[in-house]
PDB file of C-alpha atoms in Angstrom:
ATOM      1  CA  UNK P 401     -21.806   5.762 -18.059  1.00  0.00           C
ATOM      2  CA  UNK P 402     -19.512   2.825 -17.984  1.00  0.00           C
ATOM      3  CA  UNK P 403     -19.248   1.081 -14.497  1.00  0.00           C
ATOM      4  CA  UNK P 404     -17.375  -1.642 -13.547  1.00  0.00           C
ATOM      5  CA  UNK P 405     -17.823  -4.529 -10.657  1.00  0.00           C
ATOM      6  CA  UNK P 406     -15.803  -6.834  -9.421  1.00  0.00           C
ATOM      7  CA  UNK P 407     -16.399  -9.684  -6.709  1.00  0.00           C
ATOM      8  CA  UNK P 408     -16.055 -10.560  -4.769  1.00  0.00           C
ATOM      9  CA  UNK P 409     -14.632  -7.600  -2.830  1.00  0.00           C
ATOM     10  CA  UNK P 410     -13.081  -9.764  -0.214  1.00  0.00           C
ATOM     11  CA  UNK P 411     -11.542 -13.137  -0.508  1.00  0.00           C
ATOM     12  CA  UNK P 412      -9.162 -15.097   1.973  1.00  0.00           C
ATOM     13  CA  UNK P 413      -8.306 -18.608   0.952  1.00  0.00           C
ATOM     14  CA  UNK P 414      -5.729 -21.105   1.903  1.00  0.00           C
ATOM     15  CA  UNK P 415      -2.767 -22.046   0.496  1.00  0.00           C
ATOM     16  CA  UNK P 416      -2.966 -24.779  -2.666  1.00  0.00           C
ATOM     17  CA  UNK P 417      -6.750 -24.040  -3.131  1.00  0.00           C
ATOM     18  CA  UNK P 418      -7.965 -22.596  -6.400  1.00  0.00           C
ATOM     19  CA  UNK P 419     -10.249 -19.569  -6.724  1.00  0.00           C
ATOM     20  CA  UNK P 420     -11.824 -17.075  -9.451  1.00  0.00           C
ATOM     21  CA  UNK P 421     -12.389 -13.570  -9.176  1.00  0.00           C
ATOM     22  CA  UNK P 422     -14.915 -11.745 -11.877  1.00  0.00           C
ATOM     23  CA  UNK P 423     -15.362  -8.348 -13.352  1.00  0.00           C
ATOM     24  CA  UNK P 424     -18.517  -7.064 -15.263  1.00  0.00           C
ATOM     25  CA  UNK P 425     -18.536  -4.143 -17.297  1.00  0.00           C
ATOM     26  CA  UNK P 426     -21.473  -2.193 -18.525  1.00  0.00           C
ATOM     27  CA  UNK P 427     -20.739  -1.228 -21.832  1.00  0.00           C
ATOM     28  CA  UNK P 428     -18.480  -2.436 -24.950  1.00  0.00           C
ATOM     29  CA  UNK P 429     -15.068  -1.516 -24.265  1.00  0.00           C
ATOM     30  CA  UNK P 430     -11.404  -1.734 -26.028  1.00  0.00           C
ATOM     31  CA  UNK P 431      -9.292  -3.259 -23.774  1.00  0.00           C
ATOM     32  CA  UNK P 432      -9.461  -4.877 -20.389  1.00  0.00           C
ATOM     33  CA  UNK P 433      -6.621  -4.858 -17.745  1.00  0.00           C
ATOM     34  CA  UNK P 434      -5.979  -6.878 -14.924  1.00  0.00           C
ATOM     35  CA  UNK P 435      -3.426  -5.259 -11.980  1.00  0.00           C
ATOM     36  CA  UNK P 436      -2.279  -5.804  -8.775  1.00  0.00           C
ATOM     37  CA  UNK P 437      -1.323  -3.449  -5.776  1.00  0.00           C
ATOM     38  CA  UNK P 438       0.619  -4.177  -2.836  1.00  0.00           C
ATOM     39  CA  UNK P 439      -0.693  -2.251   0.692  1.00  0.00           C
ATOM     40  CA  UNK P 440       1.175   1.060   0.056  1.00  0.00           C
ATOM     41  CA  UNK P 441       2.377   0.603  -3.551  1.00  0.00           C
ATOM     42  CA  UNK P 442       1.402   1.506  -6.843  1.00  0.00           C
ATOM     43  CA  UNK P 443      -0.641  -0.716  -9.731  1.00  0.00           C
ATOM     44  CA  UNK P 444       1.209  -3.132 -11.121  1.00  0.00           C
ATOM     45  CA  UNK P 445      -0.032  -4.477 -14.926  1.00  0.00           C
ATOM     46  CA  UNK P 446      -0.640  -8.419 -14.747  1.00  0.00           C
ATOM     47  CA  UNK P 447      -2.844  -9.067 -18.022  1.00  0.00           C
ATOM     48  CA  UNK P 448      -4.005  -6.492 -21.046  1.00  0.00           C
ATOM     49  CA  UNK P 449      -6.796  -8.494 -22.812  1.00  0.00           C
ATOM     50  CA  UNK P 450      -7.628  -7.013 -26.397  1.00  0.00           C
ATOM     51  CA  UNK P 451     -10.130  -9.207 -27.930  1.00  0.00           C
ATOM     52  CA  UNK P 452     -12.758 -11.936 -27.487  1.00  0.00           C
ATOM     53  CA  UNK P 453     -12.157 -15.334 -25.985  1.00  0.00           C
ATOM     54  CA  UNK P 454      -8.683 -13.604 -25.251  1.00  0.00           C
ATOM     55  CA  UNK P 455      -6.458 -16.063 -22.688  1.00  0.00           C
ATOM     56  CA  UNK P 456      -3.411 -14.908 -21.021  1.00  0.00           C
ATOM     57  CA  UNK P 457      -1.090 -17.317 -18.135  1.00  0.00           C
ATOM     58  CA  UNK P 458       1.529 -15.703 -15.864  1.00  0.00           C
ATOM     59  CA  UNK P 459       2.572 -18.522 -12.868  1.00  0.00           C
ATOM     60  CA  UNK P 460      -0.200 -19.299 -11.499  1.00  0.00           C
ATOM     61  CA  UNK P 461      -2.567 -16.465 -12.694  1.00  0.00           C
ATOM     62  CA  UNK P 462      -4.796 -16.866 -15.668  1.00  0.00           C
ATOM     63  CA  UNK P 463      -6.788 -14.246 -16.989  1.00  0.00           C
ATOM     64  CA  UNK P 464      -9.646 -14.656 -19.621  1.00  0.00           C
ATOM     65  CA  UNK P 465     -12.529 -12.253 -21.560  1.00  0.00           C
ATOM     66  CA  UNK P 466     -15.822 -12.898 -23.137  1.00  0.00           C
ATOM     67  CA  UNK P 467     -17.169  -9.336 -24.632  1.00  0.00           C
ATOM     68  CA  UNK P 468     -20.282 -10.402 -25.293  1.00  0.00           C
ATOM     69  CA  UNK P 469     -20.938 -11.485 -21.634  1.00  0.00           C
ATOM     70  CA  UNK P 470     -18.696  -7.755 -20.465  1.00  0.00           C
ATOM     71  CA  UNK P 471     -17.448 -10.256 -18.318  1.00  0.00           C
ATOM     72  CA  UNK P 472     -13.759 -10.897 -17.195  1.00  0.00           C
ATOM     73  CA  UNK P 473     -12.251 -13.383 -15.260  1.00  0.00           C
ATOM     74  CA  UNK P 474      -9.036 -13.935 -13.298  1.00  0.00           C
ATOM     75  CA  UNK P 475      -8.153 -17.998 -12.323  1.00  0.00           C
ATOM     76  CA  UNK P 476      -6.045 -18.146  -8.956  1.00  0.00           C
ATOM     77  CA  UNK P 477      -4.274 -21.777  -9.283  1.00  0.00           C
ATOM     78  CA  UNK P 478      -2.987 -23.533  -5.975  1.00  0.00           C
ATOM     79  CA  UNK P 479      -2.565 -20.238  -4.554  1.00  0.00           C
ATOM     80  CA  UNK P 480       0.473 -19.176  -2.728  1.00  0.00           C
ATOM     81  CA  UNK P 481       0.922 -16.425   0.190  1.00  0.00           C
ATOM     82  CA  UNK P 482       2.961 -14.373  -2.164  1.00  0.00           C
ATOM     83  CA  UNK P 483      -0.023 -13.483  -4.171  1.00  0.00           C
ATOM     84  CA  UNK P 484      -1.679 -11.699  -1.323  1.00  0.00           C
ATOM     85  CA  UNK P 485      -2.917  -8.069  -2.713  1.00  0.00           C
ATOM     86  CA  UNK P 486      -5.604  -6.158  -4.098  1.00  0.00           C
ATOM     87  CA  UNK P 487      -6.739  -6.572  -7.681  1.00  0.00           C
ATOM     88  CA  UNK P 488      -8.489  -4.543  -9.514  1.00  0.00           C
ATOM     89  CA  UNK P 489      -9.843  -4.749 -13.044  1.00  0.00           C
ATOM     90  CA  UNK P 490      -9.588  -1.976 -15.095  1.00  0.00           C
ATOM     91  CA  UNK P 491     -11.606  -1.488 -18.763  1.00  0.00           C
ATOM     92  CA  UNK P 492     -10.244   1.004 -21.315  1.00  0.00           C
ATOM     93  CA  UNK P 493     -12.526   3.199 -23.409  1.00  0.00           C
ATOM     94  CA  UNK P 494     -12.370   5.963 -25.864  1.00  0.00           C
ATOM     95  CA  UNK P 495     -13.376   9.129 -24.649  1.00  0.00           C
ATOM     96  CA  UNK P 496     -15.395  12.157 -26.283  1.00  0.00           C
ATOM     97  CA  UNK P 497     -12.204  13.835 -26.147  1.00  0.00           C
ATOM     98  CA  UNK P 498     -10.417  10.797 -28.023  1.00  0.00           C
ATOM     99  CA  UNK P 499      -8.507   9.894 -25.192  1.00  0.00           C
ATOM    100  CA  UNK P 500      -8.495   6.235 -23.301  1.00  0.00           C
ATOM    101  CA  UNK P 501      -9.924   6.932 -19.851  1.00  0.00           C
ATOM    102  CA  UNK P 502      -9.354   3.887 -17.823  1.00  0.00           C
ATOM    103  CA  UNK P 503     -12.712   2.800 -15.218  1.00  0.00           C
ATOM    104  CA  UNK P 504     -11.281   0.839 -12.361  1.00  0.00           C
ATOM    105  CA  UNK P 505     -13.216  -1.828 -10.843  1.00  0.00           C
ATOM    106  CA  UNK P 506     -13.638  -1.351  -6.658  1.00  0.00           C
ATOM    107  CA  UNK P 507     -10.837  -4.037  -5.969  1.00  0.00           C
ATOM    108  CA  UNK P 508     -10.677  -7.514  -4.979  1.00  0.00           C
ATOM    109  CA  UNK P 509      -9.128  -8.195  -1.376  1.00  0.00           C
ATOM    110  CA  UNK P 510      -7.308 -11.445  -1.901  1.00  0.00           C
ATOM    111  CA  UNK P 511      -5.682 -12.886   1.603  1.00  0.00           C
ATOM    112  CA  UNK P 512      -3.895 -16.226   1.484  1.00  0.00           C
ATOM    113  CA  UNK P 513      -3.356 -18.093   4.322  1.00  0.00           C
ATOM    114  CA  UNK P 514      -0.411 -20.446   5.115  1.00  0.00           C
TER     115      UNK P 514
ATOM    116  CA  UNK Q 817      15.452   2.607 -16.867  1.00  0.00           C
ATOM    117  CA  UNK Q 818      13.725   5.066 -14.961  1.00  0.00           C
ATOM    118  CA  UNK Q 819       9.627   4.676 -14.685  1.00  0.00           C
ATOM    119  CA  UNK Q 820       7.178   7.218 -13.089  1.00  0.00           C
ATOM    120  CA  UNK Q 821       8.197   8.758 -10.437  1.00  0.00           C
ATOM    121  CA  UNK Q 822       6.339  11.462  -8.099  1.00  0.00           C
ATOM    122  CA  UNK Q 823       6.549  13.868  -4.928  1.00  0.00           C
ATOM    123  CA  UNK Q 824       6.312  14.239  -2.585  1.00  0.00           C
ATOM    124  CA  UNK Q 825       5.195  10.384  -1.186  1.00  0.00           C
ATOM    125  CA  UNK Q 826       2.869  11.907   1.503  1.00  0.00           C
ATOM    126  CA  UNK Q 827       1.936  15.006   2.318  1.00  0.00           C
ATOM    127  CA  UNK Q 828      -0.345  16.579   5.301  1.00  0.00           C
ATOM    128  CA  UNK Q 829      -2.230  20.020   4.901  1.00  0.00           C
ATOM    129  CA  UNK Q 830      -4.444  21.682   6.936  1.00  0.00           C
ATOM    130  CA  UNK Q 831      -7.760  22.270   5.764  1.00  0.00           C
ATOM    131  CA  UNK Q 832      -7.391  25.461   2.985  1.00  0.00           C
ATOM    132  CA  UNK Q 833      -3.739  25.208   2.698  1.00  0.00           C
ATOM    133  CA  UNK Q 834      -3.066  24.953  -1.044  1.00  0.00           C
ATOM    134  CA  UNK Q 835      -1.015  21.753  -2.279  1.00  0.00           C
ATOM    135  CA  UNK Q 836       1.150  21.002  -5.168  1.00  0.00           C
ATOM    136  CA  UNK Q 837       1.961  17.029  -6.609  1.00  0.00           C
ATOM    137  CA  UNK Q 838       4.410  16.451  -8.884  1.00  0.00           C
ATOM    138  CA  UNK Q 839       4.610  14.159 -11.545  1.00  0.00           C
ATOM    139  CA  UNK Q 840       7.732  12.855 -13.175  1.00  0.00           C
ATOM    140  CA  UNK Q 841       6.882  10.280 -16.250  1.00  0.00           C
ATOM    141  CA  UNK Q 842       9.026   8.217 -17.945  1.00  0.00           C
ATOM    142  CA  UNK Q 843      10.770   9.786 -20.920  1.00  0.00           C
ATOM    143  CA  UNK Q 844       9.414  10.530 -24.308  1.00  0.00           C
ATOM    144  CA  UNK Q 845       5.972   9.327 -22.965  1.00  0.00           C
ATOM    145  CA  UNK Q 846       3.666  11.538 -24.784  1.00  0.00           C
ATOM    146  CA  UNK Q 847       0.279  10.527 -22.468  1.00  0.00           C
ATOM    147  CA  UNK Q 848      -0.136  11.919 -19.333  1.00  0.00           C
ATOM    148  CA  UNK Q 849      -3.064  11.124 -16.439  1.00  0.00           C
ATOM    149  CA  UNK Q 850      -3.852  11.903 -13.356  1.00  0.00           C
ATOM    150  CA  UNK Q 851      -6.162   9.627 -10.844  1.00  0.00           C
ATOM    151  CA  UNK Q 852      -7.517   9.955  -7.244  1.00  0.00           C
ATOM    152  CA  UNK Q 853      -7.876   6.765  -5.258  1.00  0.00           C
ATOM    153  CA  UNK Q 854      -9.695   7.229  -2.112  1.00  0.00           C
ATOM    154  CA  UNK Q 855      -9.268   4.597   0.957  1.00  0.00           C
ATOM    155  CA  UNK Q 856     -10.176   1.320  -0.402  1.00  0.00           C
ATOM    156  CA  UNK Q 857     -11.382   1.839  -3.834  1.00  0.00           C
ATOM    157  CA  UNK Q 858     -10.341   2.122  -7.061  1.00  0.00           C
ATOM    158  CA  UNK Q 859      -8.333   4.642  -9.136  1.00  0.00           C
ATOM    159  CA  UNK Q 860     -10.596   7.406 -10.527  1.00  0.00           C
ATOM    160  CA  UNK Q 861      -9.495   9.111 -13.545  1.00  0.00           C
ATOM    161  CA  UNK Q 862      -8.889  13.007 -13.347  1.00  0.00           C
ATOM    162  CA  UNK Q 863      -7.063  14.530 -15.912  1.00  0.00           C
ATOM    163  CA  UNK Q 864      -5.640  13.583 -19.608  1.00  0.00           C
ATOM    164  CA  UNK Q 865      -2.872  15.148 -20.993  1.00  0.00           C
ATOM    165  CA  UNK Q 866      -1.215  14.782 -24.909  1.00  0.00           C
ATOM    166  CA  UNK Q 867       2.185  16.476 -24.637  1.00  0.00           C
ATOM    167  CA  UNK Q 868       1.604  19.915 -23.360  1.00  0.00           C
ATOM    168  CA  UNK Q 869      -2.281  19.873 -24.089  1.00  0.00           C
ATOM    169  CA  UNK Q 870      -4.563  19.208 -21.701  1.00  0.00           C
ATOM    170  CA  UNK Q 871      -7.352  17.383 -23.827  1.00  0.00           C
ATOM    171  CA  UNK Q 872      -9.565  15.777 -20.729  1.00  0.00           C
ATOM    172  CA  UNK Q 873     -10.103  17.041 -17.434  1.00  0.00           C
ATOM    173  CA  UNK Q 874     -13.527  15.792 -17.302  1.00  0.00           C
ATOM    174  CA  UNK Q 875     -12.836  14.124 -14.403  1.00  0.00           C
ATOM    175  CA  UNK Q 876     -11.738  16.763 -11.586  1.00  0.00           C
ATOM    176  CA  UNK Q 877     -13.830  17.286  -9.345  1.00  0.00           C
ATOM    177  CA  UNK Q 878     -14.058  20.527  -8.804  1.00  0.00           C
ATOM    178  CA  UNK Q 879     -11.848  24.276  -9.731  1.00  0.00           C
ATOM    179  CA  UNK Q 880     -10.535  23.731  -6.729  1.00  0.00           C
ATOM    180  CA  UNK Q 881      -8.340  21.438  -8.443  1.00  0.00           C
ATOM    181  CA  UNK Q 882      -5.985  22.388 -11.560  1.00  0.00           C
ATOM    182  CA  UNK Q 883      -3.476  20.865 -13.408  1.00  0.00           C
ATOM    183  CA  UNK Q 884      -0.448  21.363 -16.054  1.00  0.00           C
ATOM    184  CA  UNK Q 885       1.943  19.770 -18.169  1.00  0.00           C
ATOM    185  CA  UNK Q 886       3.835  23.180 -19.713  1.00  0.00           C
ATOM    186  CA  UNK Q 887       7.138  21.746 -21.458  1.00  0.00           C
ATOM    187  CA  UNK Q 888       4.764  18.715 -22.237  1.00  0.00           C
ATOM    188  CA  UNK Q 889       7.053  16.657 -19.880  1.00  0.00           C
ATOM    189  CA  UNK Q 890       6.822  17.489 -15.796  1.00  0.00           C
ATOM    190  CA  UNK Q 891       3.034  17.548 -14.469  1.00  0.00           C
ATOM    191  CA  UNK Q 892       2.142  19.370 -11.428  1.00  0.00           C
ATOM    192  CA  UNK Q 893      -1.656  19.011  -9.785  1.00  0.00           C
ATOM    193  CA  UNK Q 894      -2.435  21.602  -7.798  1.00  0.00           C
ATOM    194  CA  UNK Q 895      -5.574  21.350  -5.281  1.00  0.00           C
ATOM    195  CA  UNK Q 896      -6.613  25.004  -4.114  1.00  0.00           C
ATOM    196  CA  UNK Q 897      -8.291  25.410  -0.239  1.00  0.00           C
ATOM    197  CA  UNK Q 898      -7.530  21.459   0.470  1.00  0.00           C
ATOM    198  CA  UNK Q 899     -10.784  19.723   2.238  1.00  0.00           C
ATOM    199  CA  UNK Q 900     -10.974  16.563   4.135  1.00  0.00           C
ATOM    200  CA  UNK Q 901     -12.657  14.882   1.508  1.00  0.00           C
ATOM    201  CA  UNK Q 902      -9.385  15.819  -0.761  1.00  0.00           C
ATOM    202  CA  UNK Q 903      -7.408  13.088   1.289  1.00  0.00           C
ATOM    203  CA  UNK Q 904      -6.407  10.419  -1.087  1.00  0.00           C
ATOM    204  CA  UNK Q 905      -3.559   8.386  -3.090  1.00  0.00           C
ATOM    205  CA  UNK Q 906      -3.034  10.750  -6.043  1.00  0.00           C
ATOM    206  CA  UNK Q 907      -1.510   8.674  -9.156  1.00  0.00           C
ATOM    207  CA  UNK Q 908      -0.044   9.468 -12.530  1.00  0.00           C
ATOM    208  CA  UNK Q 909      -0.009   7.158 -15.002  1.00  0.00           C
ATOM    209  CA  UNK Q 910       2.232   7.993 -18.678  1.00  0.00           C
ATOM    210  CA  UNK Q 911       1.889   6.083 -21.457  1.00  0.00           C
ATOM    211  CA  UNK Q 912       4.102   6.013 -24.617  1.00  0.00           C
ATOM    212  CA  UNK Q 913       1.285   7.266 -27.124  1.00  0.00           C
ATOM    213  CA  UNK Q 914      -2.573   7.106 -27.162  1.00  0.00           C
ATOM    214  CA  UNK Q 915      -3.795   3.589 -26.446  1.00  0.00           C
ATOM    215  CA  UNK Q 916      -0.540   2.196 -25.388  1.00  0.00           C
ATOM    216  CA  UNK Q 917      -0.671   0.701 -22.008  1.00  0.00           C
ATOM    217  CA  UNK Q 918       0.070   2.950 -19.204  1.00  0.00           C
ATOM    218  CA  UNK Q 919       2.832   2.681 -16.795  1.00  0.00           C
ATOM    219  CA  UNK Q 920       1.715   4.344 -13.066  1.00  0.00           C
ATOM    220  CA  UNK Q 921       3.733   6.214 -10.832  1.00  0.00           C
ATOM    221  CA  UNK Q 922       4.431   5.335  -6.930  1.00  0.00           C
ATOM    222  CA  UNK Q 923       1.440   7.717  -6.141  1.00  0.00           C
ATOM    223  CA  UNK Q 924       1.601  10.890  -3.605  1.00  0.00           C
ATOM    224  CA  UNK Q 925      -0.486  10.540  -0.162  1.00  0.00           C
ATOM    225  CA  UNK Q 926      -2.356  13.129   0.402  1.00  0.00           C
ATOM    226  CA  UNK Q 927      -3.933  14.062   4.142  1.00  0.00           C
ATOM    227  CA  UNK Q 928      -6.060  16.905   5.144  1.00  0.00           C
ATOM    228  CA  UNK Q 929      -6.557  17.172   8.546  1.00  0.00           C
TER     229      UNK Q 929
END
């Protein structure tokens, strides 16, 4: 069964500072995705990482993947208050039924503080 | 244009009442899914769906819940004799084809007190 941490689950940082938040995976997977949710909102897709040693940069949010460490990361650079939400890491695998079947990660709190 | 949309946004039931959520996704989207996201944790997947055929519902959790997709377009989960532990965000997700990248709805709040 595939699982799927992230940490950590809580993280309130000030303004300007940099910080990483990680996501491990159990098993090989096809694709991993990075998204965002606002209190009371739906997911929003940040990142969809497809391969090894993938790298993707939106602002200041900087997503990376090693598959042979099942481990993802996502940079947080001279953080802002607007980037205050939960994240959650998502990996994408083939089901018996030959559908994808996302498996979310629990969700990272992230709370920036002016 | 026009992405996911579902009703209603929240909805209370009393403990048994049966409960219909609707699911609206975007337009020619063949994919179709269904999650359950409980207070403060992540989306769990429920239900697949390729046009009108339901191909997945590994994930339900029980046959209290049920779901359809009949003109292959408009989904409607249905939970039968609602418990407490029912109360969740319910989300749909389409997605253009298999292994595109899926597009999620607003979600529909679901409370049983």
């Amino acid at each position: 069964e595939l699982k799927v941490e992230q940490n950590p689950l809580f993280l309130s940082m000030q303004e300007g500072k940099n910080y990483t938040i990680y996501c491990n995976y159990s098993t090989t997977s096809d694709r991993l995705y990075w998204y965002r949710q606002d209190p009371g909102k739906s997911l929003e897709s940040l990142f969809v990482l497809l391969s090894n040693g993938a790298v993707k940069q939106e602002g200041r949010l900087m997503a990376s993947l090693d598959t042979k460490a099942r481990l993802s990361t996502l940079h947080i650079t001279a953080a802002v208050h607007d980037l205050s939400a939960t994240y959650f890491c998502a990996v994408d695998k083939i089901s018996n039924f030959g559908n994808e079947k996302l498996t979310f990660g629990t969700g990272t709190r992230l709370t920036i503080i002016p | 244009g026009a992405g996911v949309s579902q009703s209603p946004r929240y909805k209370v039931a009393k403990r048994g009442q049966d409960v219909a959520l609707r699911c609206d996704p975007i337009s020619g989207h063949v994919s179709l899914f269904w999650y359950q996201q409980a207070l403060g944790q992540g989306p769990e997947f429920l239900t697949y769906f390729q046009n009108e055929a339901q191909l997945d519902k590994s994930g339900l959790p029980s046959d209290r819940f049920f779901a359809e997709r009949p003109e292959g377009s408009v989904s409607t989960l249905k939970i039968q004799r609602t418990q407490q532990e029912d109360s969740a965000v319910y989300l749909c997700a389409s997605s253009l084809h298999r292994s595109y990248e899926q597009y999620f709805g607003p979600g529909t709040r679901l409370t049983v007190t």
